[in-house]
């Protein structure tokens, strides 16, 4: 099954570009930009990645982003991630970035978006990986800051397809960002949001009803609400689930008790994603392996994660058709060999 997973075309829909900052690049950028970091070696950095919940991760994750200053830094970060995509047979990726993490430190919005975008264009041309960019508001900050960020994104609508919502879910319900999401929708952005990761299943319902979200990021707490489950299945609302992230942040105690495969078998449109792979110990292929190791599945079931992700993506119908055919062919070839 390892060989099947390795070669399977993959589509990633939940990836924070700041969460792909590997300790090696962190050190390189810290030296290049003369930024002090509280670690002496990459081993020390990795040893510090012991999280007990979402907040304990976020504290160290925002600190790591301090080494990102110049456009080239954002380019290098994104390029390194795209090379990992190539190695994992990720054919399309929809990437989050957190502008406020950078603008609050005095880094210009344009610096961030232009650096990421330049790498994505390069990835399209030289690696054949398609991509889209989604800007997330930090939910621990206020709505006024989100509005200011949305204004800064307006001249970049050719580069940014959607807005999302991330950071501390507990205490920051979707309702807090209702108005700014309405404004984003009016301006033509698609919307997504993290919900039901640590927070209650009601955050998923609110995200659909108040934020106009077309996908839910994480959403694993949906199992607590039978009515919501029916709705997710009926409306085929995609959930961008991040299995290794959920283990590291204690959303589930062990992969064996993770609900992703049960959701798949109940016909929820679940997908597999890596969230913050540099911090959670694995990229796309590692996440697939971890799920399949704990929950034995058929090849058709594993490929369903890719089919779901293609459907849930923000690609055109033509592109969805192309990737679906690519995956159908892969499955057929593998069965025949
Ligand atoms: N920012 C980066 N990763 C996140 C996660 N898993 N949940 C909420 N905010 C995040
Ligand atoms: Zn996330």
GROMACS .gro file of C-alpha atoms and ligand atoms in nm:
model
  348
    1UNK     CA    1   0.000   0.000   0.000
    2UNK     CA    2   0.297   0.231   0.060
    3UNK     CA    3   0.381   0.232  -0.309
    4UNK     CA    4   0.019   0.304  -0.400
    5UNK     CA    5   0.006   0.598  -0.159
    6UNK     CA    6   0.340   0.737  -0.277
    7UNK     CA    7   0.229   0.756  -0.639
    8UNK     CA    8  -0.131   0.860  -0.579
    9UNK     CA    9  -0.204   1.210  -0.718
   10UNK     CA   10  -0.279   1.433  -0.420
   11UNK     CA   11  -0.458   1.764  -0.372
   12UNK     CA   12  -0.388   1.969  -0.061
   13UNK     CA   13  -0.651   2.213   0.065
   14UNK     CA   14  -0.533   2.296   0.418
   15UNK     CA   15  -0.176   2.413   0.443
   16UNK     CA   16  -0.041   2.717   0.627
   17UNK     CA   17   0.268   2.832   0.443
   18UNK     CA   18   0.416   2.962   0.770
   19UNK     CA   19   0.372   2.609   0.903
   20UNK     CA   20   0.614   2.471   0.644
   21UNK     CA   21   0.911   2.656   0.795
   22UNK     CA   22   1.158   2.374   0.866
   23UNK     CA   23   1.415   2.439   1.142
   24UNK     CA   24   1.701   2.439   0.886
   25UNK     CA   25   1.544   2.725   0.690
   26UNK     CA   26   1.455   2.901   1.016
   27UNK     CA   27   1.825   2.906   1.106
   28UNK     CA   28   1.928   3.015   0.758
   29UNK     CA   29   1.681   3.305   0.756
   30UNK     CA   30   1.766   3.404   1.114
   31UNK     CA   31   2.133   3.436   1.012
   32UNK     CA   32   2.054   3.612   0.685
   33UNK     CA   33   1.825   3.866   0.855
   34UNK     CA   34   2.018   3.890   1.182
   35UNK     CA   35   1.720   3.785   1.390
   36UNK     CA   36   1.787   3.628   1.731
   37UNK     CA   37   1.608   3.297   1.791
   38UNK     CA   38   1.595   3.121   2.128
   39UNK     CA   39   1.752   2.796   2.001
   40UNK     CA   40   2.111   2.677   1.948
   41UNK     CA   41   2.047   2.399   1.699
   42UNK     CA   42   1.782   2.247   1.475
   43UNK     CA   43   1.764   1.955   1.720
   44UNK     CA   44   1.676   2.199   1.996
   45UNK     CA   45   1.403   2.349   1.779
   46UNK     CA   46   1.254   2.007   1.706
   47UNK     CA   47   1.273   1.912   2.074
   48UNK     CA   48   1.068   2.224   2.157
   49UNK     CA   49   0.783   2.102   1.935
   50UNK     CA   50   0.593   1.931   2.216
   51UNK     CA   51   0.241   2.067   2.215
   52UNK     CA   52  -0.050   1.987   2.444
   53UNK     CA   53  -0.316   2.190   2.265
   54UNK     CA   54  -0.367   2.443   1.984
   55UNK     CA   55  -0.252   2.747   2.184
   56UNK     CA   56   0.077   2.587   2.293
   57UNK     CA   57   0.151   2.530   1.924
   58UNK     CA   58   0.042   2.876   1.809
   59UNK     CA   59   0.275   3.046   2.060
   60UNK     CA   60   0.581   2.879   1.910
   61UNK     CA   61   0.454   2.901   1.552
   62UNK     CA   62   0.412   3.281   1.560
   63UNK     CA   63   0.759   3.309   1.712
   64UNK     CA   64   0.907   3.103   1.427
   65UNK     CA   65   0.756   3.338   1.167
   66UNK     CA   66   0.969   3.627   1.300
   67UNK     CA   67   1.258   3.525   1.074
   68UNK     CA   68   1.050   3.603   0.763
   69UNK     CA   69   1.126   3.961   0.661
   70UNK     CA   70   1.197   4.007   0.290
   71UNK     CA   71   1.011   3.905  -0.024
   72UNK     CA   72   1.286   3.653  -0.097
   73UNK     CA   73   1.224   3.486   0.242
   74UNK     CA   74   0.860   3.425   0.152
   75UNK     CA   75   0.969   3.301  -0.188
   76UNK     CA   76   1.224   3.058  -0.037
   77UNK     CA   77   0.970   2.930   0.216
   78UNK     CA   78   0.709   2.865  -0.053
   79UNK     CA   79   0.958   2.714  -0.295
   80UNK     CA   80   1.080   2.466  -0.033
   81UNK     CA   81   0.718   2.359   0.025
   82UNK     CA   82   0.656   2.314  -0.348
   83UNK     CA   83   0.957   2.083  -0.373
   84UNK     CA   84   0.799   1.873  -0.098
   85UNK     CA   85   0.476   1.874  -0.298
   86UNK     CA   86   0.662   1.741  -0.600
   87UNK     CA   87   0.816   1.460  -0.395
   88UNK     CA   88   0.470   1.368  -0.260
   89UNK     CA   89   0.290   1.382  -0.596
   90UNK     CA   90   0.079   1.677  -0.487
   91UNK     CA   91  -0.061   1.807  -0.816
   92UNK     CA   92  -0.263   2.098  -0.680
   93UNK     CA   93  -0.243   2.292  -0.355
   94UNK     CA   94  -0.450   2.570  -0.195
   95UNK     CA   95  -0.230   2.759   0.047
   96UNK     CA   96  -0.316   2.972   0.349
   97UNK     CA   97  -0.109   3.266   0.462
   98UNK     CA   98  -0.157   3.483   0.770
   99UNK     CA   99  -0.087   3.845   0.667
  100UNK     CA  100  -0.142   3.989   1.016
  101UNK     CA  101   0.141   3.775   1.157
  102UNK     CA  102   0.371   3.977   0.933
  103UNK     CA  103   0.208   4.318   0.899
  104UNK     CA  104   0.190   4.346   1.280
  105UNK     CA  105   0.574   4.318   1.278
  106UNK     CA  106   0.612   4.589   1.016
  107UNK     CA  107   0.647   4.362   0.711
  108UNK     CA  108   0.440   4.501   0.424
  109UNK     CA  109   0.141   4.303   0.294
  110UNK     CA  110   0.281   4.331  -0.059
  111UNK     CA  111   0.616   4.182   0.045
  112UNK     CA  112   0.439   3.872   0.178
  113UNK     CA  113   0.197   3.817  -0.107
  114UNK     CA  114   0.445   3.893  -0.384
  115UNK     CA  115   0.709   3.654  -0.247
  116UNK     CA  116   0.461   3.368  -0.212
  117UNK     CA  117   0.301   3.439  -0.549
  118UNK     CA  118   0.634   3.444  -0.735
  119UNK     CA  119   0.720   3.098  -0.602
  120UNK     CA  120   0.374   2.965  -0.693
  121UNK     CA  121   0.415   3.090  -1.050
  122UNK     CA  122   0.755   2.926  -1.067
  123UNK     CA  123   0.602   2.604  -0.932
  124UNK     CA  124   0.335   2.610  -1.199
  125UNK     CA  125   0.591   2.664  -1.477
  126UNK     CA  126   0.874   2.435  -1.372
  127UNK     CA  127   0.713   2.172  -1.146
  128UNK     CA  128   0.368   2.153  -1.307
  129UNK     CA  129   0.196   2.211  -0.971
  130UNK     CA  130  -0.116   2.429  -0.979
  131UNK     CA  131  -0.201   2.640  -0.677
  132UNK     CA  132  -0.436   2.897  -0.530
  133UNK     CA  133  -0.384   3.135  -0.240
  134UNK     CA  134  -0.617   3.197   0.056
  135UNK     CA  135  -0.560   3.473   0.310
  136UNK     CA  136  -0.656   3.395   0.670
  137UNK     CA  137  -0.765   3.641   0.937
  138UNK     CA  138  -0.628   3.573   1.284
  139UNK     CA  139  -0.931   3.516   1.503
  140UNK     CA  140  -0.756   3.616   1.828
  141UNK     CA  141  -0.735   3.970   1.685
  142UNK     CA  142  -1.039   4.195   1.647
  143UNK     CA  143  -1.266   4.239   1.348
  144UNK     CA  144  -1.132   4.591   1.280
  145UNK     CA  145  -0.789   4.442   1.213
  146UNK     CA  146  -0.948   4.187   0.979
  147UNK     CA  147  -1.124   4.469   0.791
  148UNK     CA  148  -0.792   4.656   0.752
  149UNK     CA  149  -0.632   4.337   0.621
  150UNK     CA  150  -0.914   4.285   0.373
  151UNK     CA  151  -0.856   4.638   0.240
  152UNK     CA  152  -0.489   4.556   0.184
  153UNK     CA  153  -0.588   4.244  -0.009
  154UNK     CA  154  -0.815   4.431  -0.253
  155UNK     CA  155  -0.542   4.521  -0.505
  156UNK     CA  156  -0.428   4.155  -0.502
  157UNK     CA  157  -0.752   3.988  -0.602
  158UNK     CA  158  -0.575   3.843  -0.903
  159UNK     CA  159  -0.352   3.647  -0.661
  160UNK     CA  160  -0.587   3.569  -0.370
  161UNK     CA  161  -0.902   3.360  -0.431
  162UNK     CA  162  -1.042   3.340  -0.084
  163UNK     CA  163  -1.036   3.439   0.278
  164UNK     CA  164  -1.020   3.207   0.577
  165UNK     CA  165  -1.010   3.221   0.956
  166UNK     CA  166  -0.749   3.058   1.178
  167UNK     CA  167  -0.568   3.082   1.515
  168UNK     CA  168  -0.731   3.033   1.860
  169UNK     CA  169  -1.079   2.888   1.811
  170UNK     CA  170  -1.185   2.874   2.175
  171UNK     CA  171  -1.332   3.211   2.279
  172UNK     CA  172  -1.334   3.343   1.921
  173UNK     CA  173  -1.653   3.213   1.755
  174UNK     CA  174  -1.732   3.266   1.384
  175UNK     CA  175  -1.992   3.527   1.477
  176UNK     CA  176  -1.710   3.768   1.572
  177UNK     CA  177  -1.613   3.794   1.202
  178UNK     CA  178  -1.957   3.792   1.041
  179UNK     CA  179  -1.937   4.145   0.896
  180UNK     CA  180  -1.589   4.118   0.747
  181UNK     CA  181  -1.679   3.786   0.585
  182UNK     CA  182  -1.992   3.945   0.434
  183UNK     CA  183  -1.774   4.222   0.295
  184UNK     CA  184  -1.526   3.968   0.154
  185UNK     CA  185  -1.809   3.775  -0.013
  186UNK     CA  186  -1.943   4.097  -0.166
  187UNK     CA  187  -1.596   4.171  -0.301
  188UNK     CA  188  -1.591   3.832  -0.474
  189UNK     CA  189  -1.370   3.627  -0.240
  190UNK     CA  190  -1.462   3.267  -0.160
  191UNK     CA  191  -1.472   3.192   0.212
  192UNK     CA  192  -1.351   2.907   0.434
  193UNK     CA  193  -1.282   2.889   0.807
  194UNK     CA  194  -1.127   2.670   1.072
  195UNK     CA  195  -1.411   2.532   1.286
  196UNK     CA  196  -1.471   2.230   1.507
  197UNK     CA  197  -1.101   2.165   1.560
  198UNK     CA  198  -1.090   2.242   1.934
  199UNK     CA  199  -1.415   2.436   1.940
  200UNK     CA  200  -1.768   2.291   1.955
  201UNK     CA  201  -1.965   2.154   1.660
  202UNK     CA  202  -2.184   2.465   1.676
  203UNK     CA  203  -1.887   2.660   1.536
  204UNK     CA  204  -1.921   2.451   1.219
  205UNK     CA  205  -2.290   2.538   1.187
  206UNK     CA  206  -2.218   2.908   1.249
  207UNK     CA  207  -1.938   2.902   0.993
  208UNK     CA  208  -2.177   2.774   0.728
  209UNK     CA  209  -2.464   3.004   0.823
  210UNK     CA  210  -2.283   3.328   0.911
  211UNK     CA  211  -1.959   3.320   0.710
  212UNK     CA  212  -2.086   3.165   0.386
  213UNK     CA  213  -1.807   2.911   0.398
  214UNK     CA  214  -1.779   2.663   0.112
  215UNK     CA  215  -1.547   2.436   0.311
  216UNK     CA  216  -1.476   2.372   0.678
  217UNK     CA  217  -1.114   2.347   0.789
  218UNK     CA  218  -1.081   2.054   1.032
  219UNK     CA  219  -1.450   2.013   1.130
  220UNK     CA  220  -1.384   1.684   1.307
  221UNK     CA  221  -1.612   1.777   1.598
  222UNK     CA  222  -1.909   1.739   1.361
  223UNK     CA  223  -1.959   1.387   1.499
  224UNK     CA  224  -2.103   1.543   1.817
  225UNK     CA  225  -2.412   1.671   1.629
  226UNK     CA  226  -2.629   1.422   1.434
  227UNK     CA  227  -2.828   1.700   1.262
  228UNK     CA  228  -2.510   1.867   1.143
  229UNK     CA  229  -2.380   1.531   1.019
  230UNK     CA  230  -2.692   1.490   0.805
  231UNK     CA  231  -2.643   1.839   0.663
  232UNK     CA  232  -2.275   1.785   0.581
  233UNK     CA  233  -2.361   1.464   0.396
  234UNK     CA  234  -2.664   1.608   0.215
  235UNK     CA  235  -2.488   1.928   0.108
  236UNK     CA  236  -2.151   1.753   0.060
  237UNK     CA  237  -1.975   2.024   0.262
  238UNK     CA  238  -1.604   1.943   0.241
  239UNK     CA  239  -1.397   1.901   0.558
  240UNK     CA  240  -1.022   1.961   0.524
  241UNK     CA  241  -0.901   1.721   0.792
  242UNK     CA  242  -0.539   1.719   0.916
  243UNK     CA  243  -0.471   1.384   1.086
  244UNK     CA  244  -0.113   1.432   1.216
  245UNK     CA  245  -0.199   1.784   1.332
  246UNK     CA  246  -0.495   1.646   1.528
  247UNK     CA  247  -0.268   1.397   1.704
  248UNK     CA  248   0.002   1.654   1.788
  249UNK     CA  249  -0.254   1.899   1.928
  250UNK     CA  250  -0.442   1.632   2.122
  251UNK     CA  251  -0.766   1.669   1.928
  252UNK     CA  252  -0.753   1.287   1.920
  253UNK     CA  253  -0.543   1.075   2.155
  254UNK     CA  254  -0.434   0.827   1.892
  255UNK     CA  255  -0.483   0.773   1.519
  256UNK     CA  256  -0.691   0.462   1.590
  257UNK     CA  257  -0.957   0.681   1.753
  258UNK     CA  258  -0.954   0.946   1.476
  259UNK     CA  259  -1.293   0.972   1.304
  260UNK     CA  260  -1.173   1.050   0.948
  261UNK     CA  261  -1.229   0.702   0.806
  262UNK     CA  262  -1.567   0.667   0.974
  263UNK     CA  263  -1.662   1.003   0.818
  264UNK     CA  264  -1.540   0.885   0.477
  265UNK     CA  265  -1.744   0.565   0.503
  266UNK     CA  266  -2.049   0.767   0.608
  267UNK     CA  267  -2.010   0.966   0.283
  268UNK     CA  268  -1.891   1.294   0.434
  269UNK     CA  269  -1.667   1.478   0.186
  270UNK     CA  270  -1.347   1.445   0.394
  271UNK     CA  271  -0.998   1.517   0.266
  272UNK     CA  272  -0.645   1.459   0.403
  273UNK     CA  273  -0.414   1.759   0.453
  274UNK     CA  274  -0.095   1.848   0.638
  275UNK     CA  275  -0.181   2.183   0.811
  276UNK     CA  276   0.164   2.281   0.949
  277UNK     CA  277   0.389   1.995   0.836
  278UNK     CA  278   0.718   2.134   0.969
  279UNK     CA  279   0.568   2.139   1.318
  280UNK     CA  280   0.356   1.822   1.311
  281UNK     CA  281   0.605   1.577   1.167
  282UNK     CA  282   0.472   1.506   0.821
  283UNK     CA  283   0.368   1.624   0.477
  284UNK     CA  284   0.087   1.479   0.263
  285UNK     CA  285   0.223   1.129   0.208
  286UNK     CA  286   0.304   1.094   0.579
  287UNK     CA  287  -0.054   1.191   0.666
  288UNK     CA  288  -0.196   0.932   0.425
  289UNK     CA  289   0.035   0.666   0.570
  290UNK     CA  290  -0.059   0.748   0.928
  291UNK     CA  291  -0.432   0.718   0.852
  292UNK     CA  292  -0.404   0.396   0.652
  293UNK     CA  293  -0.175   0.233   0.907
  294UNK     CA  294  -0.431   0.288   1.183
  295UNK     CA  295  -0.735   0.215   0.964
  296UNK     CA  296  -0.681  -0.053   0.699
  297UNK     CA  297  -0.854   0.057   0.379
  298UNK     CA  298  -0.891  -0.046   0.017
  299UNK     CA  299  -0.714   0.140  -0.264
  300UNK     CA  300  -1.051   0.275  -0.382
  301UNK     CA  301  -1.116   0.418  -0.038
  302UNK     CA  302  -0.774   0.581  -0.020
  303UNK     CA  303  -0.819   0.734  -0.366
  304UNK     CA  304  -1.155   0.872  -0.249
  305UNK     CA  305  -0.961   1.127  -0.039
  306UNK     CA  306  -0.815   1.260  -0.364
  307UNK     CA  307  -1.147   1.253  -0.551
  308UNK     CA  308  -1.308   1.442  -0.261
  309UNK     CA  309  -1.027   1.700  -0.257
  310UNK     CA  310  -1.059   1.759  -0.632
  311UNK     CA  311  -1.433   1.821  -0.592
  312UNK     CA  312  -1.374   2.044  -0.288
  313UNK     CA  313  -1.104   2.251  -0.457
  314UNK     CA  314  -1.153   2.597  -0.606
  315UNK     CA  315  -1.037   2.478  -0.948
  316UNK     CA  316  -1.246   2.520  -1.264
  317UNK     CA  317  -1.469   2.232  -1.374
  318UNK     CA  318  -1.230   2.163  -1.661
  319UNK     CA  319  -0.934   2.131  -1.424
  320UNK     CA  320  -1.138   1.914  -1.185
  321UNK     CA  321  -1.218   1.683  -1.477
  322UNK     CA  322  -0.852   1.663  -1.575
  323UNK     CA  323  -0.734   1.572  -1.223
  324UNK     CA  324  -1.019   1.327  -1.176
  325UNK     CA  325  -0.918   1.147  -1.497
  326UNK     CA  326  -0.554   1.147  -1.387
  327UNK     CA  327  -0.654   0.974  -1.063
  328UNK     CA  328  -0.893   0.730  -1.233
  329UNK     CA  329  -0.609   0.631  -1.467
  330UNK     CA  330  -0.365   0.589  -1.179
  331UNK     CA  331  -0.606   0.361  -0.995
  332UNK     CA  332  -0.673   0.154  -1.307
  333UNK     CA  333  -0.302   0.119  -1.392
  334UNK     CA  334  -0.219   0.016  -1.039
  335UNK     CA  335  -0.494  -0.246  -1.033
  336UNK     CA  336  -0.371  -0.385  -1.366
  337UNK     CA  337  -0.006  -0.409  -1.266
  338LIG     N1  338  -0.283   2.824   1.234
  338LIG     C1  339  -0.195   2.735   1.186
  338LIG     N2  340  -0.237   2.612   1.210
  338LIG     C2  341  -0.356   2.620   1.273
  338LIG     C3  342  -0.450   2.527   1.323
  338LIG     N3  343  -0.432   2.396   1.314
  338LIG     N4  344  -0.560   2.573   1.381
  338LIG     C4  345  -0.581   2.704   1.394
  338LIG     N5  346  -0.497   2.797   1.348
  338LIG     C5  347  -0.385   2.755   1.288
  339LIG    ZN1  348  -0.500   2.494   0.992
   0.00000   0.00000   0.00000
